[in-house]
PDB file of C-alpha atoms and ligand atoms in Angstrom:
ATOM      1  CA  MET A   1     109.079 110.438 127.655  1.00 49.00           C
ATOM      2  CA  THR A   2     105.852 110.620 125.787  1.00 55.00           C
ATOM      3  CA  THR A   3     102.520 108.912 126.238  1.00 67.00           C
ATOM      4  CA  PHE A   4     101.190 109.614 122.785  1.00 76.00           C
ATOM      5  CA  HIS A   5     102.529 106.774 120.691  1.00 74.00           C
ATOM      6  CA  ALA A   6     100.399 104.019 119.235  1.00 72.00           C
ATOM      7  CA  ASP A   7     100.431 100.999 121.567  1.00 58.00           C
ATOM      8  CA  ALA A   8     101.531  98.578 118.941  1.00 54.00           C
ATOM      9  CA  ASN A   9     103.379 100.132 116.091  1.00 58.00           C
ATOM     10  CA  SER A  10     103.027  97.451 113.498  1.00 71.00           C
ATOM     11  CA  GLY A  11     105.506  99.020 111.114  1.00 84.00           C
ATOM     12  CA  GLN A  12     102.663  99.004 108.598  1.00 94.00           C
ATOM     13  CA  PRO A  13     101.945 102.283 106.783  1.00 97.00           C
ATOM     14  CA  GLY A  14      98.956 104.161 108.208  1.00 98.00           C
ATOM     15  CA  PHE A  15      96.680 106.559 106.324  1.00 98.00           C
ATOM     16  CA  ARG A  16      93.672 108.444 107.565  1.00 98.00           C
ATOM     17  CA  PHE A  17      90.669 110.432 106.466  1.00 98.00           C
ATOM     18  CA  ALA A  18      89.767 113.040 109.083  1.00 98.00           C
ATOM     19  CA  PRO A  19      86.496 114.867 108.426  1.00 97.00           C
ATOM     20  CA  SER A  20      84.960 117.392 110.814  1.00 96.00           C
ATOM     21  CA  PRO A  21      81.233 116.824 111.322  1.00 97.00           C
ATOM     22  CA  THR A  22      80.372 120.493 110.812  1.00 94.00           C
ATOM     23  CA  GLY A  23      78.566 119.666 107.582  1.00 93.00           C
ATOM     24  CA  THR A  24      78.226 116.847 105.102  1.00 94.00           C
ATOM     25  CA  LEU A  25      80.750 115.673 102.533  1.00 95.00           C
ATOM     26  CA  HIS A  26      81.215 117.097  99.071  1.00 93.00           C
ATOM     27  CA  ILE A  27      83.098 115.800  96.083  1.00 93.00           C
ATOM     28  CA  GLY A  28      86.371 117.317  97.346  1.00 94.00           C
ATOM     29  CA  HIS A  29      86.150 115.181 100.498  1.00 95.00           C
ATOM     30  CA  ALA A  30      85.380 112.169  98.311  1.00 96.00           C
ATOM     31  CA  TYR A  31      88.595 112.818  96.381  1.00 96.00           C
ATOM     32  CA  SER A  32      90.627 113.018  99.578  1.00 97.00           C
ATOM     33  CA  ALA A  33      89.100 109.847 101.028  1.00 98.00           C
ATOM     34  CA  LEU A  34      89.528 107.925  97.745  1.00 98.00           C
ATOM     35  CA  LEU A  35      93.147 109.074  97.374  1.00 97.00           C
ATOM     36  CA  ASN A  36      93.897 107.915 100.908  1.00 97.00           C
ATOM     37  CA  GLN A  37      92.255 104.573 100.149  1.00 97.00           C
ATOM     38  CA  LYS A  38      94.240 104.149  96.925  1.00 96.00           C
ATOM     39  CA  LEU A  39      97.584 105.017  98.549  1.00 96.00           C
ATOM     40  CA  ALA A  40      96.864 102.783 101.533  1.00 97.00           C
ATOM     41  CA  ARG A  41      96.053  99.868  99.224  1.00 96.00           C
ATOM     42  CA  GLU A  42      99.114 100.418  97.063  1.00 95.00           C
ATOM     43  CA  SER A  43     101.438 100.442 100.056  1.00 95.00           C
ATOM     44  CA  GLY A  44      99.741  97.616 101.961  1.00 97.00           C
ATOM     45  CA  GLY A  45      98.838 100.152 104.635  1.00 97.00           C
ATOM     46  CA  ARG A  46      95.885 100.632 106.940  1.00 98.00           C
ATOM     47  CA  LEU A  47      93.156 103.161 106.270  1.00 98.00           C
ATOM     48  CA  LEU A  48      91.712 104.773 109.382  1.00 98.00           C
ATOM     49  CA  LEU A  49      88.885 107.187 110.043  1.00 98.00           C
ATOM     50  CA  ARG A  50      89.062 110.044 112.496  1.00 98.00           C
ATOM     51  CA  ILE A  51      86.072 112.199 113.366  1.00 98.00           C
ATOM     52  CA  GLU A  52      87.480 115.643 114.193  1.00 98.00           C
ATOM     53  CA  ASP A  53      84.796 116.955 116.506  1.00 96.00           C
ATOM     54  CA  THR A  54      86.797 119.136 118.900  1.00 95.00           C
ATOM     55  CA  ASP A  55      84.744 122.187 117.922  1.00 92.00           C
ATOM     56  CA  THR A  56      81.861 121.408 120.223  1.00 88.00           C
ATOM     57  CA  THR A  57      79.931 124.480 119.051  1.00 90.00           C
ATOM     58  CA  ARG A  58      79.785 123.490 115.356  1.00 93.00           C
ATOM     59  CA  CYS A  59      79.932 119.693 115.251  1.00 95.00           C
ATOM     60  CA  ARG A  60      76.678 117.728 115.187  1.00 96.00           C
ATOM     61  CA  PRO A  61      76.011 113.982 115.515  1.00 96.00           C
ATOM     62  CA  GLU A  62      73.664 114.037 112.517  1.00 96.00           C
ATOM     63  CA  PHE A  63      76.526 115.278 110.328  1.00 96.00           C
ATOM     64  CA  GLU A  64      78.731 112.488 111.633  1.00 97.00           C
ATOM     65  CA  GLN A  65      76.033 109.967 110.749  1.00 97.00           C
ATOM     66  CA  ALA A  66      75.665 111.425 107.256  1.00 96.00           C
ATOM     67  CA  ILE A  67      79.456 111.352 106.748  1.00 97.00           C
ATOM     68  CA  LEU A  68      79.614 107.676 107.728  1.00 98.00           C
ATOM     69  CA  GLU A  69      76.790 106.878 105.317  1.00 96.00           C
ATOM     70  CA  ASP A  70      78.388 108.785 102.443  1.00 97.00           C
ATOM     71  CA  LEU A  71      81.732 107.050 102.963  1.00 98.00           C
ATOM     72  CA  ASP A  72      80.023 103.693 103.046  1.00 97.00           C
ATOM     73  CA  TRP A  73      78.093 104.530  99.882  1.00 97.00           C
ATOM     74  CA  LEU A  74      81.361 105.478  98.174  1.00 97.00           C
ATOM     75  CA  GLY A  75      82.690 102.048  99.052  1.00 96.00           C
ATOM     76  CA  ILE A  76      85.372 103.218 101.451  1.00 98.00           C
ATOM     77  CA  ARG A  77      86.159 100.629 104.113  1.00 97.00           C
ATOM     78  CA  PHE A  78      88.245 101.420 107.157  1.00 98.00           C
ATOM     79  CA  ASP A  79      90.512  99.014 108.987  1.00 98.00           C
ATOM     80  CA  ALA A  80      89.388  99.973 112.501  1.00 97.00           C
ATOM     81  CA  PRO A  81      86.443 101.676 114.200  1.00 97.00           C
ATOM     82  CA  PRO A  82      86.615 105.488 113.925  1.00 97.00           C
ATOM     83  CA  LEU A  83      88.538 107.524 116.463  1.00 98.00           C
ATOM     84  CA  ARG A  84      86.244 110.270 117.719  1.00 97.00           C
ATOM     85  CA  GLN A  85      88.270 113.168 119.098  1.00 97.00           C
ATOM     86  CA  SER A  86      85.607 114.141 121.637  1.00 96.00           C
ATOM     87  CA  ASP A  87      86.327 110.764 123.330  1.00 96.00           C
ATOM     88  CA  HIS A  88      89.949 111.777 123.882  1.00 96.00           C
ATOM     89  CA  PHE A  89      89.823 115.184 125.514  1.00 96.00           C
ATOM     90  CA  PRO A  90      91.838 114.030 128.591  1.00 97.00           C
ATOM     91  CA  THR A  91      94.675 112.951 126.288  1.00 97.00           C
ATOM     92  CA  TYR A  92      94.784 116.345 124.587  1.00 97.00           C
ATOM     93  CA  ALA A  93      94.651 118.016 128.003  1.00 97.00           C
ATOM     94  CA  LYS A  94      97.754 116.024 128.952  1.00 97.00           C
ATOM     95  CA  ALA A  95      99.537 117.250 125.840  1.00 98.00           C
ATOM     96  CA  ALA A  96      98.527 120.834 126.618  1.00 98.00           C
ATOM     97  CA  ASP A  97      99.926 120.348 130.139  1.00 97.00           C
ATOM     98  CA  MET A  98     103.206 119.224 128.664  1.00 98.00           C
ATOM     99  CA  LEU A  99     103.408 122.372 126.531  1.00 98.00           C
ATOM    100  CA  ARG A 100     102.399 124.543 129.492  1.00 97.00           C
ATOM    101  CA  GLY A 101     105.088 122.869 131.569  1.00 97.00           C
ATOM    102  CA  LYS A 102     107.624 124.012 128.986  1.00 98.00           C
ATOM    103  CA  GLY A 103     106.306 127.586 129.231  1.00 97.00           C
ATOM    104  CA  LEU A 104     105.101 127.519 125.635  1.00 98.00           C
ATOM    105  CA  LEU A 105     101.407 128.314 126.215  1.00 98.00           C
ATOM    106  CA  TYR A 106      99.830 131.284 127.896  1.00 98.00           C
ATOM    107  CA  PRO A 107      96.186 131.945 128.744  1.00 98.00           C
ATOM    108  CA  CYS A 108      94.319 134.576 126.767  1.00 98.00           C
ATOM    109  CA  PHE A 109      91.110 136.126 128.089  1.00 98.00           C
ATOM    110  CA  ALA A 110      90.600 138.515 125.171  1.00 98.00           C
ATOM    111  CA  SER A 111      87.378 138.438 123.164  1.00 96.00           C
ATOM    112  CA  ARG A 112      87.409 138.555 119.388  1.00 94.00           C
ATOM    113  CA  SER A 113      86.262 142.186 119.441  1.00 96.00           C
ATOM    114  CA  GLN A 114      89.044 143.171 121.865  1.00 97.00           C
ATOM    115  CA  ILE A 115      91.546 141.542 119.517  1.00 97.00           C
ATOM    116  CA  ASN A 116      90.089 143.302 116.471  1.00 96.00           C
ATOM    117  CA  GLU A 117      90.137 146.604 118.326  1.00 97.00           C
ATOM    118  CA  ALA A 118      93.787 146.164 119.267  1.00 97.00           C
ATOM    119  CA  VAL A 119      94.686 145.341 115.667  1.00 97.00           C
ATOM    120  CA  SER A 120      92.705 148.326 114.340  1.00 97.00           C
ATOM    121  CA  GLY A 121      94.553 150.516 116.824  1.00 96.00           C
ATOM    122  CA  ILE A 122      97.923 149.316 115.539  1.00 96.00           C
ATOM    123  CA  GLU A 123      96.882 149.759 111.919  1.00 96.00           C
ATOM    124  CA  ALA A 124      95.436 153.214 112.598  1.00 97.00           C
ATOM    125  CA  SER A 125      98.903 154.284 113.621  1.00 95.00           C
ATOM    126  CA  GLY A 126     100.063 153.404 110.111  1.00 95.00           C
ATOM    127  CA  ARG A 127     101.796 150.172 111.031  1.00 95.00           C
ATOM    128  CA  GLU A 128     101.140 147.135 108.895  1.00 96.00           C
ATOM    129  CA  TRP A 129      99.979 144.123 110.904  1.00 97.00           C
ATOM    130  CA  PRO A 130     100.587 140.539 109.681  1.00 97.00           C
ATOM    131  CA  ARG A 131      97.784 138.179 108.659  1.00 97.00           C
ATOM    132  CA  ASP A 132      97.939 134.396 109.018  1.00 98.00           C
ATOM    133  CA  PRO A 133      97.484 132.093 105.988  1.00 97.00           C
ATOM    134  CA  ASP A 134      93.722 132.040 106.634  1.00 95.00           C
ATOM    135  CA  GLY A 135      93.641 135.830 106.454  1.00 96.00           C
ATOM    136  CA  SER A 136      93.126 136.523 110.174  1.00 96.00           C
ATOM    137  CA  PRO A 137      95.334 139.115 111.864  1.00 97.00           C
ATOM    138  CA  HIS A 138      98.053 137.764 114.116  1.00 98.00           C
ATOM    139  CA  TYR A 139      97.172 137.908 117.777  1.00 98.00           C
ATOM    140  CA  PRO A 140      98.412 141.298 118.996  1.00 98.00           C
ATOM    141  CA  GLY A 141      99.920 139.881 122.173  1.00 96.00           C
ATOM    142  CA  ILE A 142      97.407 141.377 124.624  1.00 97.00           C
ATOM    143  CA  TRP A 143      97.904 138.656 127.256  1.00 98.00           C
ATOM    144  CA  ARG A 144     101.447 137.601 126.415  1.00 97.00           C
ATOM    145  CA  GLY A 145     103.628 138.249 129.444  1.00 96.00           C
ATOM    146  CA  ALA A 146     100.655 139.250 131.634  1.00 97.00           C
ATOM    147  CA  ALA A 147     101.170 139.493 135.420  1.00 97.00           C
ATOM    148  CA  LYS A 148     100.995 136.059 137.041  1.00 95.00           C
ATOM    149  CA  GLU A 149      98.689 137.177 139.875  1.00 97.00           C
ATOM    150  CA  GLU A 150      96.163 138.682 137.464  1.00 97.00           C
ATOM    151  CA  VAL A 151      96.156 135.542 135.325  1.00 97.00           C
ATOM    152  CA  GLU A 152      95.810 133.255 138.357  1.00 97.00           C
ATOM    153  CA  ARG A 153      93.007 135.355 139.794  1.00 98.00           C
ATOM    154  CA  ARG A 154      91.015 135.195 136.555  1.00 98.00           C
ATOM    155  CA  ILE A 155      91.554 131.462 136.140  1.00 97.00           C
ATOM    156  CA  ALA A 156      90.521 130.858 139.764  1.00 98.00           C
ATOM    157  CA  ALA A 157      87.381 132.939 139.134  1.00 98.00           C
ATOM    158  CA  GLY A 158      86.531 130.628 136.229  1.00 97.00           C
ATOM    159  CA  GLU A 159      86.909 133.258 133.529  1.00 97.00           C
ATOM    160  CA  PRO A 160      86.808 131.635 130.076  1.00 97.00           C
ATOM    161  CA  HIS A 161      90.156 131.637 128.319  1.00 98.00           C
ATOM    162  CA  ALA A 162      92.008 130.083 125.431  1.00 98.00           C
ATOM    163  CA  TRP A 163      95.654 128.972 125.532  1.00 98.00           C
ATOM    164  CA  ARG A 164      97.939 130.406 122.876  1.00 98.00           C
ATOM    165  CA  ILE A 165     101.353 129.326 121.797  1.00 98.00           C
ATOM    166  CA  ASP A 166     104.128 131.802 122.526  1.00 98.00           C
ATOM    167  CA  MET A 167     105.525 131.404 119.038  1.00 98.00           C
ATOM    168  CA  ALA A 168     108.740 133.363 119.559  1.00 98.00           C
ATOM    169  CA  ARG A 169     109.524 131.181 122.538  1.00 98.00           C
ATOM    170  CA  ALA A 170     108.535 127.959 120.798  1.00 98.00           C
ATOM    171  CA  MET A 171     110.826 128.824 117.885  1.00 98.00           C
ATOM    172  CA  GLN A 172     113.752 129.959 120.020  1.00 97.00           C
ATOM    173  CA  GLY A 173     116.945 128.213 118.978  1.00 96.00           C
ATOM    174  CA  LEU A 174     115.148 125.968 116.482  1.00 96.00           C
ATOM    175  CA  SER A 175     116.830 125.712 113.128  1.00 95.00           C
ATOM    176  CA  GLU A 176     114.762 125.057 110.020  1.00 96.00           C
ATOM    177  CA  SER A 177     116.155 121.559 109.774  1.00 97.00           C
ATOM    178  CA  ARG A 178     114.724 120.643 113.213  1.00 97.00           C
ATOM    179  CA  LEU A 179     111.254 121.416 111.862  1.00 98.00           C
ATOM    180  CA  ALA A 180     111.751 119.991 108.400  1.00 98.00           C
ATOM    181  CA  PHE A 181     109.472 117.221 107.189  1.00 98.00           C
ATOM    182  CA  GLU A 182     109.126 114.890 104.243  1.00 98.00           C
ATOM    183  CA  GLU A 183     106.491 115.723 101.676  1.00 98.00           C
ATOM    184  CA  TYR A 184     105.348 114.228  98.384  1.00 96.00           C
ATOM    185  CA  PRO A 185     105.490 117.192  96.001  1.00 92.00           C
ATOM    186  CA  ASP A 186     102.533 116.053  93.882  1.00 88.00           C
ATOM    187  CA  GLU A 187     100.001 113.290  93.303  1.00 81.00           C
ATOM    188  CA  THR A 188     102.264 111.133  91.166  1.00 85.00           C
ATOM    189  CA  ALA A 189     105.558 111.532  93.039  1.00 90.00           C
ATOM    190  CA  THR A 190     107.094 108.386  94.421  1.00 91.00           C
ATOM    191  CA  GLN A 191     109.835 110.210  96.332  1.00 96.00           C
ATOM    192  CA  THR A 192     109.427 112.788  99.045  1.00 97.00           C
ATOM    193  CA  VAL A 193     111.233 116.112  99.244  1.00 98.00           C
ATOM    194  CA  THR A 194     112.364 117.749 102.470  1.00 98.00           C
ATOM    195  CA  ARG A 195     110.370 120.868 103.272  1.00 97.00           C
ATOM    196  CA  PHE A 196     110.155 123.520 105.942  1.00 97.00           C
ATOM    197  CA  ARG A 197     107.124 125.698 106.510  1.00 97.00           C
ATOM    198  CA  ASP A 198     107.548 128.546 108.913  1.00 97.00           C
ATOM    199  CA  PRO A 199     105.124 128.203 111.875  1.00 98.00           C
ATOM    200  CA  SER A 200     105.611 131.904 112.675  1.00 98.00           C
ATOM    201  CA  VAL A 201     103.186 132.769 109.872  1.00 98.00           C
ATOM    202  CA  TRP A 202     100.436 131.812 112.362  1.00 98.00           C
ATOM    203  CA  GLY A 203     101.548 134.165 115.141  1.00 98.00           C
ATOM    204  CA  ASP A 204     100.530 133.200 118.698  1.00 98.00           C
ATOM    205  CA  PHE A 205      97.879 130.798 117.472  1.00 98.00           C
ATOM    206  CA  ILE A 206      95.230 129.196 119.715  1.00 98.00           C
ATOM    207  CA  ILE A 207      96.239 125.697 120.784  1.00 98.00           C
ATOM    208  CA  VAL A 208      93.498 125.108 123.364  1.00 97.00           C
ATOM    209  CA  ARG A 209      90.186 126.752 122.566  1.00 96.00           C
ATOM    210  CA  LYS A 210      88.045 128.679 125.019  1.00 95.00           C
ATOM    211  CA  ASP A 211      85.107 126.342 124.531  1.00 90.00           C
ATOM    212  CA  SER A 212      86.925 123.028 124.104  1.00 90.00           C
ATOM    213  CA  PRO A 213      89.836 121.294 125.854  1.00 88.00           C
ATOM    214  CA  ALA A 214      91.807 121.150 122.605  1.00 93.00           C
ATOM    215  CA  SER A 215      92.012 122.608 119.120  1.00 95.00           C
ATOM    216  CA  PHE A 216      92.026 120.935 115.759  1.00 95.00           C
ATOM    217  CA  HIS A 217      95.802 121.458 115.595  1.00 97.00           C
ATOM    218  CA  LEU A 218      96.701 119.950 118.957  1.00 98.00           C
ATOM    219  CA  ALA A 219      94.285 117.019 118.692  1.00 98.00           C
ATOM    220  CA  GLY A 220      95.409 116.225 115.153  1.00 98.00           C
ATOM    221  CA  VAL A 221      99.110 115.895 115.930  1.00 98.00           C
ATOM    222  CA  ILE A 222      98.389 113.696 118.947  1.00 98.00           C
ATOM    223  CA  ASP A 223      96.087 111.471 116.924  1.00 98.00           C
ATOM    224  CA  GLU A 224      98.536 110.996 114.056  1.00 98.00           C
ATOM    225  CA  ALA A 225     100.757 109.423 116.719  1.00 97.00           C
ATOM    226  CA  LEU A 226      97.983 107.490 118.512  1.00 96.00           C
ATOM    227  CA  GLN A 227      96.633 106.039 115.274  1.00 97.00           C
ATOM    228  CA  GLY A 228     100.097 105.164 113.966  1.00 97.00           C
ATOM    229  CA  ILE A 229      99.693 107.425 110.934  1.00 98.00           C
ATOM    230  CA  THR A 230     102.764 107.374 108.705  1.00 98.00           C
ATOM    231  CA  ASP A 231     101.265 109.366 105.826  1.00 98.00           C
ATOM    232  CA  VAL A 232      99.036 112.403 106.196  1.00 98.00           C
ATOM    233  CA  VAL A 233      97.236 112.888 102.898  1.00 98.00           C
ATOM    234  CA  ARG A 234      95.033 115.972 102.960  1.00 97.00           C
ATOM    235  CA  GLY A 235      94.105 119.045 100.957  1.00 96.00           C
ATOM    236  CA  GLN A 236      96.467 121.802  99.896  1.00 95.00           C
ATOM    237  CA  ASP A 237      94.440 124.200 102.070  1.00 94.00           C
ATOM    238  CA  LEU A 238      96.153 122.636 105.100  1.00 97.00           C
ATOM    239  CA  ALA A 239      99.706 122.812 103.745  1.00 97.00           C
ATOM    240  CA  GLN A 240     100.611 125.887 105.791  1.00 97.00           C
ATOM    241  CA  ALA A 241      99.117 124.389 108.947  1.00 98.00           C
ATOM    242  CA  THR A 242     101.773 121.684 108.720  1.00 98.00           C
ATOM    243  CA  GLY A 243     104.380 124.218 109.913  1.00 98.00           C
ATOM    244  CA  LEU A 244     102.360 124.741 113.087  1.00 98.00           C
ATOM    245  CA  HIS A 245     101.893 120.984 113.465  1.00 98.00           C
ATOM    246  CA  ARG A 246     105.635 120.451 113.161  1.00 98.00           C
ATOM    247  CA  VAL A 247     106.444 122.852 115.984  1.00 98.00           C
ATOM    248  CA  LEU A 248     103.863 121.109 118.204  1.00 98.00           C
ATOM    249  CA  GLN A 249     105.275 117.690 117.305  1.00 98.00           C
ATOM    250  CA  HIS A 250     108.766 118.895 118.101  1.00 98.00           C
ATOM    251  CA  HIS A 251     107.828 120.068 121.590  1.00 98.00           C
ATOM    252  CA  LEU A 252     105.694 116.992 122.290  1.00 98.00           C
ATOM    253  CA  GLY A 253     108.466 114.630 121.214  1.00 97.00           C
ATOM    254  CA  LEU A 254     106.454 113.195 118.312  1.00 98.00           C
ATOM    255  CA  LYS A 255     107.938 111.865 115.125  1.00 96.00           C
ATOM    256  CA  PRO A 256     106.422 113.584 112.079  1.00 97.00           C
ATOM    257  CA  PRO A 257     104.589 111.513 109.496  1.00 98.00           C
ATOM    258  CA  ARG A 258     105.166 112.086 105.782  1.00 98.00           C
ATOM    259  CA  TYR A 259     102.817 114.657 104.261  1.00 98.00           C
ATOM    260  CA  HIS A 260     101.030 114.847 100.973  1.00 97.00           C
ATOM    261  CA  HIS A 261      98.932 117.961 100.328  1.00 97.00           C
ATOM    262  CA  HIS A 262      96.777 117.223  97.336  1.00 96.00           C
ATOM    263  CA  GLY A 263      95.160 119.688  94.956  1.00 92.00           C
ATOM    264  CA  LEU A 264      91.629 120.825  95.748  1.00 91.00           C
ATOM    265  CA  ILE A 265      88.601 120.100  93.618  1.00 86.00           C
ATOM    266  CA  ALA A 266      87.093 123.431  92.626  1.00 77.00           C
ATOM    267  CA  GLY A 267      83.369 124.119  92.493  1.00 72.00           C
ATOM    268  CA  GLU A 268      81.551 124.865  89.238  1.00 68.00           C
ATOM    269  CA  ASP A 269      82.355 128.553  89.717  1.00 66.00           C
ATOM    270  CA  GLY A 270      86.041 127.772  90.253  1.00 66.00           C
ATOM    271  CA  GLU A 271      85.712 128.607  93.945  1.00 67.00           C
ATOM    272  CA  LYS A 272      86.889 126.423  96.827  1.00 69.00           C
ATOM    273  CA  LEU A 273      84.137 124.003  97.844  1.00 69.00           C
ATOM    274  CA  SER A 274      82.610 124.639 101.207  1.00 63.00           C
ATOM    275  CA  LYS A 275      80.704 122.359 103.545  1.00 59.00           C
ATOM    276  CA  SER A 276      77.536 123.986 102.307  1.00 55.00           C
ATOM    277  CA  ARG A 277      77.217 121.008  99.923  1.00 57.00           C
ATOM    278  CA  GLY A 278      75.265 122.533  97.020  1.00 68.00           C
ATOM    279  CA  SER A 279      75.145 120.552  93.830  1.00 68.00           C
ATOM    280  CA  LEU A 280      78.529 118.949  94.531  1.00 86.00           C
ATOM    281  CA  GLY A 281      77.479 117.505  97.868  1.00 91.00           C
ATOM    282  CA  LEU A 282      77.630 113.719  97.826  1.00 94.00           C
ATOM    283  CA  SER A 283      74.036 113.326  98.948  1.00 92.00           C
ATOM    284  CA  ALA A 284      72.817 115.741  96.234  1.00 91.00           C
ATOM    285  CA  LEU A 285      74.802 113.829  93.595  1.00 92.00           C
ATOM    286  CA  ARG A 286      73.386 110.559  94.862  1.00 93.00           C
ATOM    287  CA  GLU A 287      69.835 111.922  94.797  1.00 92.00           C
ATOM    288  CA  ALA A 288      70.425 113.190  91.266  1.00 92.00           C
ATOM    289  CA  GLY A 289      71.027 109.570  90.263  1.00 95.00           C
ATOM    290  CA  HIS A 290      74.835 109.415  90.176  1.00 95.00           C
ATOM    291  CA  THR A 291      76.372 106.160  91.326  1.00 96.00           C
ATOM    292  CA  ALA A 292      79.474 105.773  93.447  1.00 96.00           C
ATOM    293  CA  ARG A 293      81.177 104.404  90.333  1.00 96.00           C
ATOM    294  CA  ASP A 294      80.335 107.642  88.419  1.00 93.00           C
ATOM    295  CA  ILE A 295      81.849 109.741  91.175  1.00 94.00           C
ATOM    296  CA  LYS A 296      85.019 107.642  91.300  1.00 96.00           C
ATOM    297  CA  ALA A 297      85.414 107.768  87.527  1.00 96.00           C
ATOM    298  CA  ARG A 298      84.870 111.519  87.513  1.00 92.00           C
ATOM    299  CA  LEU A 299      87.616 111.879  90.122  1.00 94.00           C
ATOM    300  CA  GLY A 300      90.006 109.603  88.248  1.00 94.00           C
ATOM    301  CA  PHE A 301      89.739 106.471  90.411  1.00 95.00           C
ATOM    302  CA  SER A 302      88.948 103.001  89.188  1.00 87.00           C
ATOM    303  CA  ASP A 303      86.618 100.775  91.194  1.00 74.00           C
TER     304      ASP A 303
HETATM  305  N1  LIG B   1      89.192 117.959 109.842  1.00 75.52           N
HETATM  306  C1  LIG B   1      89.777 118.681 108.738  1.00 75.52           C
HETATM  307  C2  LIG B   1      88.701 119.046 107.748  1.00 75.52           C
HETATM  308  O1  LIG B   1      87.645 118.438 107.730  1.00 75.52           O
HETATM  309  C3  LIG B   1      90.866 117.900 108.036  1.00 75.52           C
HETATM  310  C4  LIG B   1      92.060 117.770 108.881  1.00 75.52           C
HETATM  311  C5  LIG B   1      93.222 116.989 108.325  1.00 75.52           C
HETATM  312  O2  LIG B   1      93.059 116.232 107.360  1.00 75.52           O
HETATM  313  O3  LIG B   1      94.300 117.113 108.886  1.00 75.52           O
HETATM  314  O4  LIG B   1      88.903 119.957 106.979  1.00 75.52           O
END
């Protein structure tokens, strides 16, 4: 029983570009969008746009507008109107309920400084504490297994809280093969390989944020299903997140798409590009007189 499948699954391949409107697009986003467009065309698939605006504190409508304009300028055409995640919060809430019903989420009232303090305390005692792939310390379990009455009292009093996955519980009895997925090993591969990425590297990660009824991770896996996405083509920086997405898909009864984590375009200094545009922002390149054709050629795409 799940309510998260696309209404009409056409059997046609589905690709998507999924920017977050927390800034404007740079040349790395252009590469990702163009690669999705190329692969969709080659396979006779659909290309869809998803605006990932679950982070209500950082997303801004003017960034969304600028993203739409940049994509249009690049010549990227989508096969349906964009899905805006902020229009689907009740759906993500339903998914969170399903996970709660399975006892896989618990509320966490801790502030960032309380978490940091707890981690410092552990490390001060000489114990090494794990970091997640983004470099943040694993949640030190402050609210895991908390007394039910205390939790209910705080929720009833309206105290802000996030919902975290109880990773040990979510992984209980799951063999690697249950969480395996198909992945294209590189840009030119025509065959997938079967991979497993351990979700435990994320610890008890936040699945429902304090300030939003979802998280990027929860909303994304639901939307791959709702939009009928068969192929997730995105940057290498999200490769590890796929392990977390797989465990969510498993518990939500969702079939995993194929994945393709492409290489990232580095900045002039060799560093990862950030949303802070700079000279490799699409609007800066456009203002400097570059055409969409120049950008495509530079990134290895023909018109
Ligand atoms: N919204 C994410 C970003 O802008 C991409 C998510 C994805 O492709 O899965 O970095």
